[in-house]
Coordinates of C-alpha atoms and ligand atoms in Angstrom, one line a residue:
M21 CA -45.0 40.6 18.6
N22 CA -45.6 39.0 21.7
L23 CA -42.6 38.9 24.6
K24 CA -44.7 39.3 27.3
P25 CA -42.5 36.6 30.1
S26 CA -45.1 33.6 29.9
G27 CA -45.2 33.5 26.3
R28 CA -40.9 33.8 26.3
R29 CA -41.1 30.5 28.7
K30 CA -43.2 28.4 27.1
F31 CA -41.2 29.3 24.0
L32 CA -38.1 27.7 24.9
K33 CA -39.8 24.9 26.9
K34 CA -41.1 23.6 23.3
G35 CA -37.3 24.5 22.8
V36 CA -35.7 21.3 25.1
A37 CA -38.8 19.3 24.3
L38 CA -37.3 19.3 20.5
A39 CA -33.4 19.5 21.0
G40 CA -33.5 15.5 21.0
S41 CA -34.7 14.6 18.1
A42 CA -33.0 16.2 14.9
V43 CA -35.7 18.2 13.2
G44 CA -37.6 20.7 15.0
V45 CA -41.1 23.3 14.2
I46 CA -38.7 26.6 14.5
H47 CA -40.7 29.5 14.7
S48 CA -40.0 33.4 13.8
A49 CA -39.6 35.9 16.5
N50 CA -42.9 36.5 15.7
G51 CA -44.2 33.7 16.4
Q52 CA -44.8 32.3 12.5
I53 CA -44.1 28.6 11.7
I54 CA -41.1 28.5 9.1
G55 CA -39.7 25.4 10.0
P56 CA -39.2 22.3 10.3
E57 CA -35.4 22.6 10.7
L58 CA -32.5 20.5 11.7
R59 CA -31.0 21.1 14.9
P60 CA -28.1 23.2 14.6
N61 CA -25.8 21.1 17.5
E62 CA -27.0 17.3 15.9
L63 CA -26.2 19.0 12.1
Y64 CA -23.4 20.5 12.8
D65 CA -21.2 19.1 16.0
Y66 CA -20.8 15.8 14.2
G67 CA -22.7 15.7 11.0
I68 CA -25.1 13.4 10.5
R69 CA -27.4 12.5 7.5
S70 CA -30.7 13.4 6.2
R71 CA -33.7 11.0 8.3
F72 CA -33.9 10.6 4.6
V73 CA -31.6 8.6 3.6
T74 CA -31.9 4.7 5.4
S75 CA -29.5 2.2 3.8
E76 CA -28.0 -0.2 6.7
R77 CA -25.0 -2.3 7.5
I78 CA -27.3 -6.5 7.9
G79 CA -26.3 -9.0 9.4
T80 CA -24.7 -12.2 8.6
N81 CA -26.7 -14.2 10.1
G82 CA -30.1 -14.7 12.2
F83 CA -28.7 -12.5 15.6
G84 CA -28.2 -9.0 13.9
G85 CA -24.9 -10.0 12.9
R86 CA -23.6 -10.0 16.3
D87 CA -23.6 -14.1 16.9
I88 CA -24.1 -13.8 21.4
R89 CA -24.9 -17.6 21.4
P90 CA -22.4 -19.5 24.8
G91 CA -20.4 -21.6 23.4
V92 CA -17.5 -21.4 20.6
P93 CA -17.1 -17.8 19.9
R94 CA -18.0 -17.6 15.7
D95 CA -17.5 -15.6 12.9
W96 CA -20.6 -12.6 13.0
G97 CA -20.2 -9.6 10.8
F98 CA -21.8 -7.1 8.8
R99 CA -21.9 -6.7 5.1
T100 CA -22.0 -2.9 3.2
P101 CA -25.3 -2.0 1.3
L102 CA -23.4 -1.5 -1.7
Q103 CA -27.4 -0.9 -3.9
D104 CA -26.4 1.7 -2.4
S105 CA -23.3 2.5 -3.3
V106 CA -22.0 5.4 -5.3
G107 CA -18.0 6.5 -6.1
I108 CA -15.6 3.8 -5.3
V109 CA -15.4 5.4 -1.4
T110 CA -17.7 3.0 1.3
P111 CA -18.8 5.9 4.5
N112 CA -17.0 4.9 7.9
S113 CA -20.5 4.2 8.9
L114 CA -20.9 1.3 6.5
H115 CA -17.5 -0.3 6.1
F116 CA -18.7 -3.5 6.1
V117 CA -17.5 -5.5 9.9
L118 CA -16.5 -9.2 9.9
N119 CA -14.5 -9.9 13.3
H120 CA -14.1 -13.6 14.3
G121 CA -15.4 -14.2 17.2
Y122 CA -14.8 -10.8 19.7
D123 CA -16.4 -7.1 19.6
P124 CA -13.7 -4.1 18.8
P125 CA -11.6 -3.9 22.5
D126 CA -12.0 -0.4 23.8
I127 CA -8.5 1.0 23.1
D128 CA -6.7 3.5 24.6
P129 CA -4.6 5.6 22.1
Q130 CA -2.5 7.5 24.1
K131 CA -1.9 4.0 25.9
H132 CA -1.2 1.6 23.1
R133 CA 1.2 0.6 22.1
L134 CA 2.5 -1.6 18.3
L135 CA 5.9 -3.4 19.3
I136 CA 7.6 -5.1 16.8
H137 CA 10.0 -7.8 17.1
G138 CA 11.6 -11.6 16.5
L139 CA 14.1 -12.0 13.6
V140 CA 15.3 -8.6 14.0
E141 CA 18.8 -6.1 14.9
R142 CA 16.6 -4.0 17.5
P143 CA 13.0 -4.8 18.9
I144 CA 11.0 -1.2 18.7
I145 CA 7.7 -0.2 20.9
F146 CA 5.9 2.6 18.8
T147 CA 3.4 4.8 20.8
L148 CA 0.5 6.1 18.7
E149 CA 2.4 9.5 18.3
E150 CA 5.8 8.2 16.9
L151 CA 3.9 6.3 14.1
Q152 CA 2.3 10.0 13.3
R153 CA 5.6 11.8 13.6
L154 CA 6.3 9.9 10.4
P155 CA 5.8 10.4 6.5
S156 CA 2.4 9.1 5.5
V157 CA 0.8 7.8 2.5
S158 CA -3.0 7.8 1.8
R159 CA -4.3 4.6 -0.7
I160 CA -7.8 4.1 -1.6
H161 CA -7.8 -0.6 -1.8
F162 CA -10.6 -2.4 -1.0
I163 CA -10.4 -4.9 1.9
E164 CA -13.2 -7.7 1.3
C165 CA -13.5 -10.8 2.8
G166 CA -12.2 -14.6 1.2
G167 CA -15.3 -15.8 1.4
N168 CA -17.3 -13.0 0.3
S169 CA -19.8 -13.8 -2.8
A170 CA -20.6 -16.8 -1.9
A171 CA -23.9 -18.2 -1.4
G172 CA -23.2 -19.3 2.1
G173 CA -20.3 -17.4 3.7
P174 CA -18.6 -16.9 6.9
G175 CA -21.4 -16.3 10.3
F176 CA -23.8 -18.1 7.8
I177 CA -26.2 -20.8 9.9
P178 CA -28.0 -23.1 7.6
G179 CA -31.7 -22.4 7.6
L180 CA -31.6 -20.3 10.2
V181 CA -31.7 -17.3 8.4
R182 CA -30.6 -16.3 4.4
T183 CA -33.1 -16.7 1.7
M184 CA -31.6 -18.7 -1.3
P185 CA -30.5 -17.7 -3.3
P186 CA -29.6 -14.2 -1.5
A187 CA -32.0 -12.1 -2.5
N188 CA -29.9 -9.1 -3.1
V189 CA -26.4 -7.7 -3.8
Q190 CA -25.8 -6.7 0.0
Q191 CA -25.9 -10.4 1.2
T192 CA -24.2 -11.9 -2.2
H193 CA -21.4 -9.1 -2.2
G194 CA -21.8 -7.2 0.3
L195 CA -17.9 -8.0 2.5
T196 CA -16.3 -5.7 0.7
S197 CA -15.8 -2.1 0.6
C198 CA -13.3 0.5 0.1
S199 CA -11.7 3.2 1.8
E200 CA -8.6 5.9 1.6
W201 CA -6.6 4.9 4.1
T202 CA -3.8 6.2 6.3
G203 CA -0.4 5.5 8.0
V204 CA 2.9 4.5 7.3
P205 CA 4.0 1.7 4.7
L206 CA 5.4 -1.6 7.3
S207 CA 8.4 -1.3 5.2
L208 CA 10.3 1.9 7.0
L209 CA 8.8 0.1 10.1
L210 CA 10.7 -3.4 9.7
D211 CA 13.6 -1.5 7.6
Q212 CA 13.5 0.4 11.5
A213 CA 13.6 -2.5 13.3
G214 CA 16.4 -4.3 10.2
V215 CA 14.6 -8.1 9.7
K216 CA 17.3 -10.1 9.7
T217 CA 17.7 -12.5 6.7
K218 CA 16.4 -15.7 8.6
G219 CA 12.9 -13.9 9.0
I220 CA 11.1 -14.8 6.1
W221 CA 6.9 -13.9 7.3
I222 CA 6.2 -12.0 9.9
I223 CA 2.7 -13.1 12.1
A224 CA 0.9 -10.1 13.3
E225 CA -1.3 -9.5 16.3
G226 CA -4.5 -8.3 17.3
E227 CA -5.7 -7.0 20.6
E228 CA -9.1 -7.7 21.1
R229 CA -9.6 -11.2 23.3
G230 CA -9.2 -13.5 20.6
M231 CA -6.0 -11.9 19.7
H232 CA -6.1 -12.7 16.2
T233 CA -2.7 -13.4 14.7
K234 CA -2.5 -13.5 10.8
S235 CA 1.7 -14.6 8.8
I236 CA 2.3 -13.0 6.4
P237 CA 5.2 -13.6 3.4
I238 CA 7.6 -10.7 4.8
E239 CA 7.8 -9.5 0.1
K240 CA 4.3 -8.6 0.7
A241 CA 5.5 -7.8 4.2
M242 CA 7.8 -5.2 2.3
D243 CA 6.2 -4.1 -1.0
D244 CA 2.6 -2.0 -0.3
V245 CA 1.7 -3.5 3.6
L246 CA 1.1 -0.1 5.5
V247 CA 0.0 0.6 9.0
V248 CA -2.9 3.1 9.6
Y249 CA -4.3 4.9 11.3
G250 CA -6.4 6.9 8.6
Q251 CA -9.9 5.7 7.5
N252 CA -11.5 8.2 4.3
G253 CA -10.1 11.6 6.3
E254 CA -10.3 10.8 9.9
P255 CA -9.8 8.0 12.3
I256 CA -10.0 4.4 11.7
R257 CA -13.7 3.5 13.5
P258 CA -13.3 1.4 16.2
E259 CA -15.6 -2.1 14.4
Q260 CA -12.2 -1.1 11.8
G261 CA -9.8 -1.5 14.1
Y262 CA -9.6 1.3 16.1
P263 CA -6.6 3.3 16.5
L264 CA -4.5 0.7 14.3
R265 CA -4.7 -2.1 11.8
L266 CA -2.4 -3.7 8.3
L267 CA -3.8 -3.0 5.5
V268 CA -2.8 -5.3 3.2
P269 CA -3.9 -4.8 0.0
G270 CA -5.9 -7.0 -2.5
W271 CA -5.2 -9.9 -0.7
E272 CA -7.8 -12.2 2.0
G273 CA -10.0 -10.0 4.5
I274 CA -8.4 -12.0 7.0
N275 CA -4.4 -10.3 6.8
N276 CA -6.0 -6.6 7.7
V277 CA -5.3 -7.3 11.6
K278 CA -7.4 -4.5 13.3
W279 CA -6.5 -3.4 16.9
L280 CA -3.1 -4.1 15.6
R281 CA -0.6 -4.9 18.2
R282 CA 2.5 -6.9 17.6
I283 CA 4.7 -7.7 14.8
K284 CA 6.6 -10.7 15.2
V285 CA 8.9 -11.6 12.4
T286 CA 10.0 -15.6 12.4
N287 CA 11.2 -17.9 10.2
Q288 CA 8.2 -19.5 9.7
P289 CA 4.1 -18.9 9.9
A290 CA 2.3 -19.0 12.9
M291 CA -0.6 -21.3 11.5
G292 CA -3.2 -20.3 13.3
M293 CA -6.4 -21.7 14.0
K294 CA -8.3 -19.3 11.4
E295 CA -6.0 -18.7 8.9
M296 CA -6.0 -22.8 9.1
T297 CA -9.1 -23.5 9.4
R298 CA -11.4 -21.0 7.9
Y299 CA -9.9 -19.7 4.7
T300 CA -8.1 -22.4 3.2
R301 CA -10.0 -24.3 0.3
L302 CA -11.2 -27.3 0.4
L303 CA -10.6 -29.5 -3.5
S304 CA -11.9 -32.4 -5.3
N305 CA -9.1 -34.4 -4.5
G306 CA -9.0 -34.0 0.1
K307 CA -6.1 -32.0 0.3
S308 CA -6.7 -28.1 0.8
H309 CA -5.3 -25.5 -1.0
W310 CA -3.6 -22.9 2.0
F311 CA -2.3 -19.6 2.3
E312 CA -4.3 -18.5 -1.0
F313 CA -3.9 -14.6 -1.0
E314 CA -4.9 -12.4 -3.6
M315 CA -8.6 -11.5 -4.4
G316 CA -10.8 -11.5 -7.5
P317 CA -10.5 -10.2 -10.3
K318 CA -14.5 -10.0 -9.1
S319 CA -17.6 -7.5 -11.1
V320 CA -20.9 -7.1 -9.4
I321 CA -23.7 -4.6 -10.9
T322 CA -25.1 -2.5 -7.7
R323 CA -27.8 -1.0 -9.9
P324 CA -30.6 -2.6 -11.3
S325 CA -29.7 -5.5 -8.5
G326 CA -31.3 -7.8 -7.5
G327 CA -34.6 -6.6 -5.5
Q328 CA -34.5 -3.4 -6.9
Q329 CA -37.1 -1.8 -9.1
L330 CA -37.0 -0.6 -12.4
S331 CA -40.3 2.3 -12.8
G332 CA -40.6 1.2 -16.6
P333 CA -38.5 1.1 -20.0
G334 CA -36.0 3.1 -21.5
F335 CA -33.2 4.6 -20.4
H336 CA -31.8 3.3 -16.7
E337 CA -27.6 4.0 -16.5
I338 CA -26.1 0.0 -15.2
T339 CA -23.5 0.8 -12.2
G340 CA -21.3 -1.4 -10.9
L341 CA -17.9 -2.3 -9.3
A342 CA -14.7 -4.2 -10.2
W343 CA -11.5 -5.0 -8.8
S344 CA -8.8 -7.1 -8.3
G345 CA -6.1 -8.3 -5.6
G346 CA -3.7 -8.6 -8.5
G347 CA -3.4 -4.7 -10.1
S348 CA -5.8 -2.4 -11.5
I349 CA -9.1 -3.5 -13.1
Q350 CA -8.1 -2.7 -17.2
M351 CA -11.7 -3.4 -18.7
V352 CA -15.2 -4.0 -17.4
E353 CA -17.6 -5.9 -20.2
V354 CA -21.3 -5.7 -19.8
S355 CA -24.2 -7.7 -21.2
T356 CA -27.7 -7.0 -21.2
D357 CA -29.3 -9.7 -22.9
N358 CA -27.5 -12.9 -20.8
G359 CA -24.0 -13.7 -22.2
R360 CA -24.5 -13.6 -25.7
T361 CA -22.6 -9.5 -26.7
W362 CA -20.7 -8.0 -24.4
T363 CA -20.0 -4.2 -24.6
E364 CA -17.0 -2.5 -22.7
A365 CA -18.9 0.1 -20.0
T366 CA -16.3 3.3 -19.5
L367 CA -14.1 2.8 -16.1
Q368 CA -14.9 6.2 -13.6
N369 CA -10.9 7.9 -13.7
P370 CA -8.1 7.8 -11.7
V371 CA -8.3 4.0 -11.8
H372 CA -6.6 3.0 -8.4
R373 CA -4.5 0.1 -7.5
K374 CA -6.2 -3.0 -5.6
S375 CA -9.0 0.0 -5.0
H376 CA -12.9 -0.6 -6.4
T377 CA -13.6 0.6 -9.8
R378 CA -16.8 2.2 -9.9
F379 CA -18.3 1.5 -13.9
R380 CA -20.9 2.1 -15.7
F381 CA -22.7 1.5 -19.0
A382 CA -25.6 3.6 -20.6
W383 CA -29.3 1.4 -21.4
N384 CA -31.9 1.5 -22.8
W385 CA -34.8 -1.3 -21.2
D386 CA -37.3 -2.1 -24.5
G387 CA -39.6 -3.7 -21.0
K388 CA -38.8 -7.6 -22.2
E389 CA -37.7 -10.1 -19.4
T390 CA -33.8 -10.5 -19.7
V391 CA -30.0 -11.3 -17.6
L392 CA -27.6 -8.3 -16.9
L393 CA -24.8 -9.2 -16.8
S394 CA -20.6 -7.5 -16.2
R395 CA -17.5 -9.4 -16.0
C396 CA -14.1 -7.8 -15.8
I397 CA -9.9 -8.1 -17.0
D398 CA -7.6 -7.1 -14.6
D399 CA -4.2 -5.5 -15.9
Q400 CA -2.1 -8.9 -15.4
G401 CA -5.1 -10.6 -17.6
W402 CA -6.4 -11.7 -15.2
V403 CA -10.5 -12.8 -16.0
Q404 CA -13.7 -13.0 -14.0
P405 CA -14.6 -16.9 -14.7
S406 CA -18.7 -18.1 -15.1
V407 CA -20.1 -20.3 -12.3
A408 CA -19.1 -23.4 -13.9
E409 CA -15.6 -22.3 -14.9
L410 CA -15.4 -21.4 -11.5
G411 CA -16.8 -24.9 -10.0
K412 CA -14.4 -26.9 -12.8
T413 CA -11.3 -25.1 -11.7
L414 CA -12.3 -25.9 -7.9
G415 CA -13.5 -29.5 -9.1
L416 CA -17.0 -28.8 -7.1
D417 CA -20.3 -28.3 -8.0
L418 CA -21.8 -25.2 -7.7
S419 CA -26.0 -25.5 -7.3
L420 CA -27.8 -24.3 -5.5
D421 CA -28.5 -27.4 -3.5
F422 CA -25.1 -26.6 -3.0
F423 CA -24.8 -23.7 -1.6
K424 CA -28.2 -24.7 0.7
E425 CA -26.3 -28.0 2.0
R426 CA -22.7 -26.0 2.5
S427 CA -22.6 -24.2 6.3
G428 CA -18.9 -22.8 5.4
P429 CA -17.4 -20.6 2.4
V430 CA -16.6 -21.6 -0.7
T431 CA -13.9 -19.0 -0.6
H432 CA -12.5 -16.3 -3.4
F433 CA -15.6 -17.4 -5.7
N434 CA -15.4 -14.6 -7.9
A435 CA -17.8 -16.1 -11.1
I436 CA -19.8 -13.7 -13.0
Q437 CA -23.3 -12.6 -10.8
P438 CA -26.4 -12.2 -13.2
W439 CA -29.2 -10.2 -12.1
K440 CA -33.0 -10.9 -14.1
V441 CA -34.6 -8.0 -14.8
N442 CA -38.6 -9.2 -14.8
R443 CA -41.8 -7.7 -17.3
D444 CA -43.5 -5.6 -14.8
G445 CA -39.7 -4.3 -13.6
S446 CA -38.5 -6.8 -11.0
V447 CA -35.3 -7.4 -10.5
Q448 CA -34.1 -11.0 -8.8
N449 CA -30.6 -13.1 -8.6
A450 CA -30.3 -15.0 -11.2
L451 CA -27.3 -17.3 -10.0
F452 CA -29.0 -20.9 -10.4
V453 CA -31.5 -20.3 -11.6
Ligands
MTE25 N1 -7.5 -8.0 15.1 C1 -9.1 -9.5 14.0 N2 -8.2 -8.4 13.0 C2 -9.0 -8.8 12.1 C3 -10.8 -10.4 12.1 C4 -10.7 -10.4 13.6 O1 -11.5 -10.9 13.3 N3 -9.7 -9.9 14.8 N4 -10.9 -10.2 11.1 C5 -10.1 -9.9 9.8 C6 -11.1 -11.0 8.4 S1 -11.5 -12.5 8.1 C7 -11.5 -10.2 7.4 S2 -12.4 -10.4 6.4 C8 -11.3 -8.1 8.2 C9 -12.2 -7.2 8.1 O2 -12.4 -6.4 8.2 P1 -13.5 -4.8 8.5 O3 -14.0 -5.6 9.6 O4 -12.6 -4.0 9.2 O5 -14.4 -5.0 7.8 O6 -10.6 -8.5 9.2 C10 -9.8 -9.3 9.2 N5 -8.7 -8.5 10.8
MO26 MO1 -12.6 -12.4 6.7

């Protein structure tokens, strides 16, 4: 054992040099190398994942997600890596992001206020602390952008980035995530304010520079809408609306107003720019559908999915996610022969309402080329359509050429997603082939 002063100084110096990285070689008292081990401070103060885990969000456009070009702010965002998901909860650091042109405001929770006013008996201003004193609830719900899984989609710039058709499930379905949200029922706050009988809409407003607003009918506001401050056991992250957001279960993502600072009760919708232009559905007769709210039913196989590689014939669990804004998922069926036969998958219990639902299916791959599909039914009896059925309903020719030319999303695209398994075990998107 060498404990001479010079030797010790050397040892300490080495320790300092290693402090910047998560992994360092550790020496025992007799100088023997017993590492590498994780450095305690980085590991324990606020946890980090293993450096061998590399799953990441990807941007929705050619600028890595954030739109940095000058001019009119565009919608931009980041997609959840659903191909790596397990269970039903999305880690906070991988929740998808969709912003209407602005970065998250840096909000001091001490200074933040939520104002409820308009057609109410008693306008109220809440501090965060006042909200956190009220009876709270925690519920597991998905959020999904209305433009998710259309081959274009929000932030998509034609010809610039995306391979067509999109290669993997992160690109096709990554604008949905699922969390346990904690907060107070909006009905509790509205009851305290006393909604007047003329008050039949609420207009919710966010605090970022663009002041995102969204109109929501009072029936929904009084039903299951929450004002939330917690996500998966910790405060909401800045990109998800810190310190407060509206959580509108099962409805288009745009309703879930982040950085929530104001709710005005009114007798008509605000007809905000975004809610009128970005999230309406143009019909073949030239008219457009306004205020389509409910999402789904939708399901997608996350494993095996586009871009993944099967190691060889034999047993492979097929697994994926299903969800519906109408209620809870009642059944998911899987086809391993391109739709000739369908078999019921096992659902992870308990099945939550308006939540991602994990399904699992035992499969023995015979090594032959095939196509894997999933479809779901919710407890309202709504069935996930094929792309042909959806095209008929929308009056649109949902072909690859159609999507190649289109810049905006086809909202509420909930068609069955086919994944082709090739003989070499590679998996690819077969939606338009
Ligand atoms: N204040 C504010 N709230 C917002 C938005 C926004 O741009 N600003 N985007 C909306 C849209 S279109 C979607 S899909 C969801 C996305 O929520 P997330 O970014 O937490 O995933 O937030 C909604 N709430
Ligand atoms: Mo959205």
